[in-house]
mmCIF file of C-alpha atoms in Angstrom:
data_model
loop_
_atom_site.group_PDB
_atom_site.id
_atom_site.type_symbol
_atom_site.label_atom_id
_atom_site.label_comp_id
_atom_site.label_asym_id
_atom_site.label_seq_id
_atom_site.Cartn_x
_atom_site.Cartn_y
_atom_site.Cartn_z
ATOM 1 C CA MET A 210 59.159 4.119 82.790
ATOM 2 C CA ALA A 211 60.518 1.574 85.478
ATOM 3 C CA ARG A 212 63.780 0.840 83.402
ATOM 4 C CA ARG A 213 65.195 4.126 83.885
ATOM 5 C CA TYR A 214 65.064 3.922 87.389
ATOM 6 C CA ASP A 215 65.152 0.695 88.394
ATOM 7 C CA SER A 216 69.259 0.653 87.575
ATOM 8 C CA ARG A 217 70.120 0.933 91.239
ATOM 9 C CA THR A 218 68.585 0.569 94.440
ATOM 10 C CA THR A 219 69.449 4.448 95.607
ATOM 11 C CA ILE A 220 67.699 6.058 92.336
ATOM 12 C CA PHE A 221 64.475 6.652 93.786
ATOM 13 C CA SER A 222 61.759 6.650 90.989
ATOM 14 C CA PRO A 223 59.500 9.479 90.369
ATOM 15 C CA GLU A 224 56.769 7.822 92.199
ATOM 16 C CA GLY A 225 58.585 7.485 95.315
ATOM 17 C CA ARG A 226 59.125 4.113 94.219
ATOM 18 C CA LEU A 227 62.303 2.238 94.602
ATOM 19 C CA TYR A 228 62.148 -1.070 92.391
ATOM 20 C CA GLN A 229 64.947 -3.007 93.234
ATOM 21 C CA ILE A 230 63.359 -4.072 96.252
ATOM 22 C CA GLU A 231 60.070 -4.277 95.114
ATOM 23 C CA TYR A 232 61.655 -7.062 91.977
ATOM 24 C CA ALA A 233 63.140 -9.361 95.614
ATOM 25 C CA MET A 234 60.391 -9.033 97.665
ATOM 26 C CA GLU A 235 58.446 -10.554 93.815
ATOM 27 C CA ALA A 236 61.296 -12.844 93.708
ATOM 28 C CA ILE A 237 60.918 -14.032 97.672
ATOM 29 C CA SER A 238 57.311 -14.563 96.491
ATOM 30 C CA HIS A 239 58.173 -17.068 94.286
ATOM 31 C CA ALA A 240 59.745 -19.077 97.036
ATOM 32 C CA GLY A 241 59.538 -21.669 99.019
ATOM 33 C CA THR A 242 56.044 -21.053 102.123
ATOM 34 C CA VAL A 243 57.194 -20.635 105.760
ATOM 35 C CA LEU A 244 54.535 -20.302 107.998
ATOM 36 C CA GLY A 245 54.973 -19.612 112.000
ATOM 37 C CA VAL A 246 51.972 -19.529 113.949
ATOM 38 C CA LEU A 247 52.434 -17.919 117.908
ATOM 39 C CA ALA A 248 51.042 -20.400 120.178
ATOM 40 C CA THR A 249 50.519 -20.128 124.482
ATOM 41 C CA ASP A 250 52.824 -22.000 125.384
ATOM 42 C CA GLY A 251 55.230 -22.167 122.166
ATOM 43 C CA VAL A 252 55.757 -21.208 118.317
ATOM 44 C CA VAL A 253 55.728 -23.602 115.218
ATOM 45 C CA LEU A 254 56.834 -22.914 111.955
ATOM 46 C CA ALA A 255 57.090 -24.570 108.733
ATOM 47 C CA ALA A 256 58.578 -24.527 105.743
ATOM 48 C CA GLU A 257 58.402 -26.174 102.174
ATOM 49 C CA LYS A 258 61.239 -27.476 100.318
ATOM 50 C CA LYS A 259 62.135 -26.678 96.530
ATOM 51 C CA VAL A 260 65.261 -28.839 96.289
ATOM 52 C CA THR A 261 64.084 -32.523 96.841
ATOM 53 C CA GLY A 262 64.945 -35.515 94.938
ATOM 54 C CA LYS A 263 65.421 -39.444 95.308
ATOM 55 C CA LEU A 264 69.632 -38.335 94.246
ATOM 56 C CA LEU A 265 69.320 -35.861 96.779
ATOM 57 C CA ASP A 266 71.978 -36.903 99.935
ATOM 58 C CA LEU A 267 69.577 -36.385 102.478
ATOM 59 C CA SER A 268 71.705 -38.129 105.650
ATOM 60 C CA GLY A 269 72.486 -35.199 107.359
ATOM 61 C CA ALA A 270 69.434 -33.924 108.135
ATOM 62 C CA LYS A 271 68.487 -37.689 109.198
ATOM 63 C CA GLU A 272 71.368 -38.449 111.502
ATOM 64 C CA GLY A 273 73.818 -35.686 111.975
ATOM 65 C CA GLY A 274 73.104 -31.939 112.763
ATOM 66 C CA TYR A 275 70.091 -30.427 114.427
ATOM 67 C CA GLY A 276 67.642 -32.458 112.184
ATOM 68 C CA GLY A 277 67.373 -29.530 109.544
ATOM 69 C CA SER A 278 67.911 -29.956 105.759
ATOM 70 C CA GLY A 279 70.236 -26.382 105.891
ATOM 71 C CA GLU A 280 67.619 -24.909 102.432
ATOM 72 C CA LYS A 281 64.469 -23.602 105.138
ATOM 73 C CA ILE A 282 64.589 -23.448 108.998
ATOM 74 C CA TYR A 283 67.908 -22.373 110.613
ATOM 75 C CA LEU A 284 69.026 -22.456 114.434
ATOM 76 C CA LEU A 285 69.925 -18.058 115.584
ATOM 77 C CA ASN A 286 70.857 -18.974 118.648
ATOM 78 C CA SER A 287 72.383 -21.603 120.462
ATOM 79 C CA CYS A 288 74.458 -21.627 124.283
ATOM 80 C CA VAL A 289 75.377 -23.434 127.234
ATOM 81 C CA SER A 290 74.814 -21.741 130.010
ATOM 82 C CA SER A 291 75.929 -24.250 133.199
ATOM 83 C CA PRO A 292 74.497 -22.952 136.173
ATOM 84 C CA ASP A 293 76.971 -23.314 139.534
ATOM 85 C CA ILE A 294 74.250 -24.435 142.561
ATOM 86 C CA ILE A 295 75.556 -24.256 146.027
ATOM 87 C CA GLU A 296 74.538 -26.708 149.016
ATOM 88 C CA CYS A 297 75.215 -27.407 152.489
ATOM 89 C CA THR A 298 75.121 -29.540 154.113
ATOM 90 C CA SER A 299 76.533 -31.043 157.314
ATOM 91 C CA GLY A 300 79.860 -28.136 157.293
ATOM 92 C CA MET A 301 80.495 -29.670 153.692
ATOM 93 C CA LEU A 302 80.211 -27.559 150.706
ATOM 94 C CA THR A 303 78.960 -27.849 148.209
ATOM 95 C CA ILE A 304 79.219 -26.660 143.866
ATOM 96 C CA VAL A 305 76.506 -28.320 141.899
ATOM 97 C CA VAL A 306 77.815 -27.440 138.539
ATOM 98 C CA SER A 307 73.970 -28.439 135.743
ATOM 99 C CA PHE A 308 74.644 -27.687 131.778
ATOM 100 C CA TRP A 309 71.412 -26.492 130.311
ATOM 101 C CA ASP A 310 71.115 -25.872 126.115
ATOM 102 C CA ILE A 311 69.255 -22.767 125.553
ATOM 103 C CA ARG A 312 68.625 -22.436 122.173
ATOM 104 C CA ASN A 313 65.610 -19.327 122.230
ATOM 105 C CA VAL A 314 65.439 -18.236 118.680
ATOM 106 C CA ILE A 315 64.935 -19.980 115.241
ATOM 107 C CA GLY A 316 64.144 -18.744 111.477
ATOM 108 C CA GLY A 317 62.807 -19.905 108.254
ATOM 109 C CA VAL A 318 63.730 -18.179 105.083
ATOM 110 C CA ALA A 319 61.755 -18.212 101.804
ATOM 111 C CA GLY A 320 63.443 -16.372 98.849
ATOM 112 C CA LEU A 321 67.859 -16.730 97.472
ATOM 113 C CA THR A 322 69.387 -19.586 99.551
ATOM 114 C CA ALA A 323 72.333 -18.574 99.736
ATOM 115 C CA ASP A 324 71.458 -14.772 100.961
ATOM 116 C CA ALA A 325 69.816 -16.726 103.526
ATOM 117 C CA ASN A 326 73.131 -18.310 104.372
ATOM 118 C CA SER A 327 74.810 -14.900 104.781
ATOM 119 C CA LEU A 328 72.752 -13.847 107.303
ATOM 120 C CA ILE A 329 71.889 -16.402 108.656
ATOM 121 C CA ASN A 330 75.736 -16.428 109.672
ATOM 122 C CA PHE A 331 75.427 -12.520 110.454
ATOM 123 C CA ALA A 332 72.432 -13.312 112.667
ATOM 124 C CA ARG A 333 74.368 -16.039 114.746
ATOM 125 C CA SER A 334 77.601 -13.917 115.406
ATOM 126 C CA ALA A 335 74.990 -11.019 116.217
ATOM 127 C CA ALA A 336 74.064 -13.639 118.535
ATOM 128 C CA GLN A 337 77.053 -14.563 120.003
ATOM 129 C CA ARG A 338 78.711 -11.031 120.606
ATOM 130 C CA HIS A 339 75.797 -10.129 122.888
ATOM 131 C CA LEU A 340 76.038 -13.209 124.937
ATOM 132 C CA LEU A 341 79.545 -12.186 125.307
ATOM 133 C CA MET A 342 79.121 -8.977 125.713
ATOM 134 C CA TYR A 343 76.578 -9.184 128.237
ATOM 135 C CA ASN A 344 75.712 -13.261 129.827
ATOM 136 C CA GLU A 345 72.301 -13.560 127.997
ATOM 137 C CA ASP A 346 70.753 -14.676 125.571
ATOM 138 C CA ILE A 347 69.834 -11.971 123.164
ATOM 139 C CA PRO A 348 66.745 -10.889 122.716
ATOM 140 C CA VAL A 349 64.455 -11.666 119.680
ATOM 141 C CA GLU A 350 63.512 -8.314 118.550
ATOM 142 C CA LEU A 351 67.136 -6.655 118.655
ATOM 143 C CA LEU A 352 68.041 -9.868 116.444
ATOM 144 C CA ALA A 353 65.559 -8.251 114.059
ATOM 145 C CA GLN A 354 66.779 -5.253 114.430
ATOM 146 C CA ARG A 355 70.213 -6.157 114.067
ATOM 147 C CA LEU A 356 69.323 -7.906 110.799
ATOM 148 C CA CYS A 357 67.254 -5.480 109.292
ATOM 149 C CA ASP A 358 69.878 -2.752 110.546
ATOM 150 C CA MET A 359 72.176 -4.373 107.844
ATOM 151 C CA LYS A 360 69.251 -4.660 105.266
ATOM 152 C CA GLN A 361 68.954 -1.258 105.216
ATOM 153 C CA GLY A 362 72.287 -0.615 104.472
ATOM 154 C CA TYR A 363 71.951 -3.202 101.642
ATOM 155 C CA THR A 364 68.697 -1.155 100.154
ATOM 156 C CA GLN A 365 70.755 2.402 100.263
ATOM 157 C CA TYR A 366 74.290 2.203 98.831
ATOM 158 C CA GLY A 367 75.085 2.808 95.832
ATOM 159 C CA GLY A 368 76.600 -0.451 93.907
ATOM 160 C CA LEU A 369 74.529 -2.737 96.528
ATOM 161 C CA ARG A 370 71.503 -4.680 95.619
ATOM 162 C CA PRO A 371 68.880 -5.485 98.516
ATOM 163 C CA PHE A 372 69.169 -9.824 100.602
ATOM 164 C CA GLY A 373 66.414 -11.213 97.907
ATOM 165 C CA VAL A 374 64.953 -13.132 101.206
ATOM 166 C CA SER A 375 62.536 -12.200 103.849
ATOM 167 C CA LEU A 376 63.263 -13.925 107.710
ATOM 168 C CA LEU A 377 59.990 -15.558 110.286
ATOM 169 C CA TYR A 378 62.206 -15.266 113.034
ATOM 170 C CA ALA A 379 60.062 -16.857 116.460
ATOM 171 C CA GLY A 380 62.062 -16.632 119.476
ATOM 172 C CA TYR A 381 61.511 -16.057 123.376
ATOM 173 C CA ASP A 382 62.509 -14.537 125.913
ATOM 174 C CA PRO A 383 61.635 -13.868 129.774
ATOM 175 C CA HIS A 384 60.458 -10.287 128.690
ATOM 176 C CA TYR A 385 57.914 -10.871 126.962
ATOM 177 C CA GLN A 386 57.727 -14.622 126.514
ATOM 178 C CA PHE A 387 56.983 -16.574 122.677
ATOM 179 C CA GLN A 388 57.552 -13.792 120.454
ATOM 180 C CA LEU A 389 57.521 -14.088 115.650
ATOM 181 C CA TYR A 390 58.415 -11.659 113.929
ATOM 182 C CA HIS A 391 59.212 -11.142 110.225
ATOM 183 C CA SER A 392 61.189 -9.284 108.159
ATOM 184 C CA ASP A 393 62.080 -8.043 104.447
ATOM 185 C CA PRO A 394 64.445 -6.849 102.260
ATOM 186 C CA SER A 395 63.448 -3.197 102.977
ATOM 187 C CA GLY A 396 64.471 -3.899 106.502
ATOM 188 C CA ASN A 397 61.883 -3.511 107.483
ATOM 189 C CA TYR A 398 60.067 -4.976 110.748
ATOM 190 C CA SER A 399 56.415 -6.298 113.405
ATOM 191 C CA GLY A 400 55.186 -8.580 115.469
ATOM 192 C CA TRP A 401 52.907 -11.616 114.607
ATOM 193 C CA LYS A 402 50.471 -13.938 115.708
ATOM 194 C CA ALA A 403 50.656 -15.704 112.921
ATOM 195 C CA THR A 404 51.414 -15.028 109.267
ATOM 196 C CA CYS A 405 53.280 -16.306 106.416
ATOM 197 C CA ILE A 406 55.533 -15.394 103.760
ATOM 198 C CA GLY A 407 56.448 -17.242 99.641
ATOM 199 C CA ALA A 408 54.124 -18.204 97.443
ATOM 200 C CA ASN A 409 50.724 -18.813 98.507
ATOM 201 C CA ASN A 410 50.960 -16.226 101.280
ATOM 202 C CA GLY A 411 47.757 -14.506 100.634
ATOM 203 C CA THR A 412 46.059 -17.609 100.658
ATOM 204 C CA ALA A 413 47.417 -18.451 103.575
ATOM 205 C CA GLN A 414 46.953 -15.364 104.680
ATOM 206 C CA SER A 415 43.031 -15.464 104.414
ATOM 207 C CA LEU A 416 42.977 -19.166 106.706
ATOM 208 C CA LEU A 417 45.327 -18.219 109.114
ATOM 209 C CA LYS A 418 42.790 -15.643 110.105
ATOM 210 C CA GLN A 419 39.264 -17.762 109.766
ATOM 211 C CA GLU A 420 40.953 -20.256 112.914
ATOM 212 C CA TYR A 421 43.627 -18.738 114.689
ATOM 213 C CA LYS A 422 42.866 -18.028 118.325
ATOM 214 C CA ASP A 423 44.720 -16.110 120.790
ATOM 215 C CA THR A 424 45.029 -18.889 123.504
ATOM 216 C CA ILE A 425 45.460 -21.567 120.227
ATOM 217 C CA GLU A 426 48.480 -24.372 122.394
ATOM 218 C CA VAL A 427 51.196 -26.023 120.099
ATOM 219 C CA LYS A 428 49.951 -29.252 120.705
ATOM 220 C CA ASP A 429 46.260 -27.046 118.622
ATOM 221 C CA ALA A 430 49.195 -25.061 116.831
ATOM 222 C CA ILE A 431 50.757 -27.656 114.997
ATOM 223 C CA GLY A 432 46.941 -28.765 113.242
ATOM 224 C CA LEU A 433 46.602 -25.748 112.189
ATOM 225 C CA VAL A 434 50.380 -24.906 110.988
ATOM 226 C CA LEU A 435 50.303 -29.184 108.528
ATOM 227 C CA ARG A 436 46.547 -27.931 107.863
ATOM 228 C CA THR A 437 47.769 -24.753 106.196
ATOM 229 C CA MET A 438 50.378 -26.425 104.755
ATOM 230 C CA SER A 439 48.418 -28.791 103.081
ATOM 231 C CA LYS A 440 45.517 -26.137 101.429
ATOM 232 C CA THR A 441 48.826 -23.646 99.751
ATOM 233 C CA MET A 442 51.393 -26.071 98.795
ATOM 234 C CA ASP A 443 52.350 -26.471 95.247
ATOM 235 C CA SER A 444 52.259 -29.870 95.406
ATOM 236 C CA THR A 445 49.838 -32.495 95.725
ATOM 237 C CA THR A 446 51.351 -34.326 98.637
ATOM 238 C CA LEU A 447 52.957 -33.815 102.218
ATOM 239 C CA SER A 448 54.883 -36.146 102.831
ATOM 240 C CA SER A 449 58.699 -35.154 104.585
ATOM 241 C CA GLU A 450 60.231 -34.852 101.463
ATOM 242 C CA LYS A 451 59.221 -31.801 101.143
ATOM 243 C CA LEU A 452 58.394 -30.288 105.144
ATOM 244 C CA GLU A 453 60.590 -29.174 107.228
ATOM 245 C CA PHE A 454 59.070 -27.965 110.623
ATOM 246 C CA ALA A 455 59.721 -26.591 114.203
ATOM 247 C CA VAL A 456 58.619 -26.183 117.207
ATOM 248 C CA LEU A 457 60.244 -23.775 119.713
ATOM 249 C CA THR A 458 58.880 -23.704 123.536
ATOM 250 C CA LEU A 459 59.946 -23.821 126.971
ATOM 251 C CA ASP A 460 61.745 -27.296 128.633
ATOM 252 C CA PRO A 461 59.170 -28.438 131.466
ATOM 253 C CA GLU A 462 62.557 -29.205 134.424
ATOM 254 C CA THR A 463 65.271 -26.142 133.380
ATOM 255 C CA LYS A 464 62.094 -24.220 131.866
ATOM 256 C CA GLN A 465 64.924 -22.441 129.862
ATOM 257 C CA PRO A 466 63.751 -22.287 125.918
ATOM 258 C CA LYS A 467 64.144 -25.546 123.618
ATOM 259 C CA ALA A 468 63.954 -25.528 119.653
ATOM 260 C CA LYS A 469 63.502 -29.340 117.990
ATOM 261 C CA ILE A 470 63.788 -28.745 114.591
ATOM 262 C CA TYR A 471 61.701 -32.758 113.301
ATOM 263 C CA ARG A 472 63.546 -34.821 111.855
ATOM 264 C CA PRO A 473 62.141 -36.775 108.323
ATOM 265 C CA ALA A 474 60.950 -39.585 110.483
ATOM 266 C CA GLU A 475 59.142 -37.279 113.628
ATOM 267 C CA ILE A 476 57.762 -34.860 110.448
ATOM 268 C CA ASP A 477 56.196 -38.268 108.891
ATOM 269 C CA THR A 478 54.912 -39.561 112.250
ATOM 270 C CA LEU A 479 53.013 -35.992 112.772
ATOM 271 C CA LEU A 480 51.284 -35.639 109.178
ATOM 272 C CA VAL A 481 50.231 -38.722 109.484
ATOM 273 C CA ALA A 482 48.766 -37.724 113.688
ATOM 274 C CA GLU A 483 46.994 -35.307 111.863
ATOM 275 C CA GLY A 484 45.191 -37.323 109.152
ATOM 276 C CA LEU A 485 47.153 -35.625 106.265
ATOM 277 C CA THR A 486 48.938 -37.886 104.906
ATOM 278 C CA LYS A 487 48.609 -39.325 100.733
ATOM 279 C CA LYS A 488 48.860 -42.464 98.669
ATOM 280 C CA ASP A 489 50.819 -42.177 96.074
ATOM 281 C CA GLU A 490 48.914 -43.062 92.990
ATOM 282 C CA ASP A 491 51.290 -45.506 91.950
ATOM 283 C CA THR A 492 51.032 -47.090 95.358
ATOM 284 C CA GLU A 493 47.760 -47.241 95.453
ATOM 285 C CA MET A 494 47.398 -49.377 92.377
ATOM 286 C CA LYS A 495 49.941 -52.298 93.181
ATOM 287 C CA THR A 496 48.301 -53.180 95.728
ATOM 288 C CA ALA A 497 45.073 -52.963 94.077
#
């Protein structure tokens, strides 16, 4: 019966279903896991990388750029603010210009990476247009709305297919502080305290329900995220080769949001601190 109604996104089935959207969500359920936890003083994101291999060039992630591999976690909004501080000393007028690098929104994607690249570029453009027009960083929920408006349009017009991507948005704005949002291919979005998308998301949700607390801080949220990822990832080992990690906090000096996407060496340090590194069997046999 479904075959009669799944050829286009504009056709409802007799049960009131849009099969193409359901197929897109099914594709996402097989993608690498992305997990987010909202803390009182920040947001933590972690993601499972599917594209791994000894011959893969990761020099950009290790040395240059902002630390991401360009597969799962992206910086969605970044700007340089330069407030002028005017000081008057002994009749002399002094203007001090200090530059702040503000990064208030990061995103994690699960699904088709090619579709994700298109949405990420759209989100970055929307954030910069808002900054140009209003001279302030775009609120997290508004950015999620802009992307969801676009995604919803791809479910309503003929000749288009839904984006096969779900996103987690981790962000900060002065009014509502730290926030975590999730959007799916249908164009729906919702706010969360802790959530997971991608493969094994049901298991991760159950673990988060048991261990999450409203008063959790970033340092504890990091441990919770890593423990949950170690139990839900398809891989038997947890290492920087298969994991991306990011934290959004406030800079202690400027009090501005600062996103940090961890490099591989920093991820390994976190895993060692949490006691989650697993030695390879071949290495153990050689050292035995």
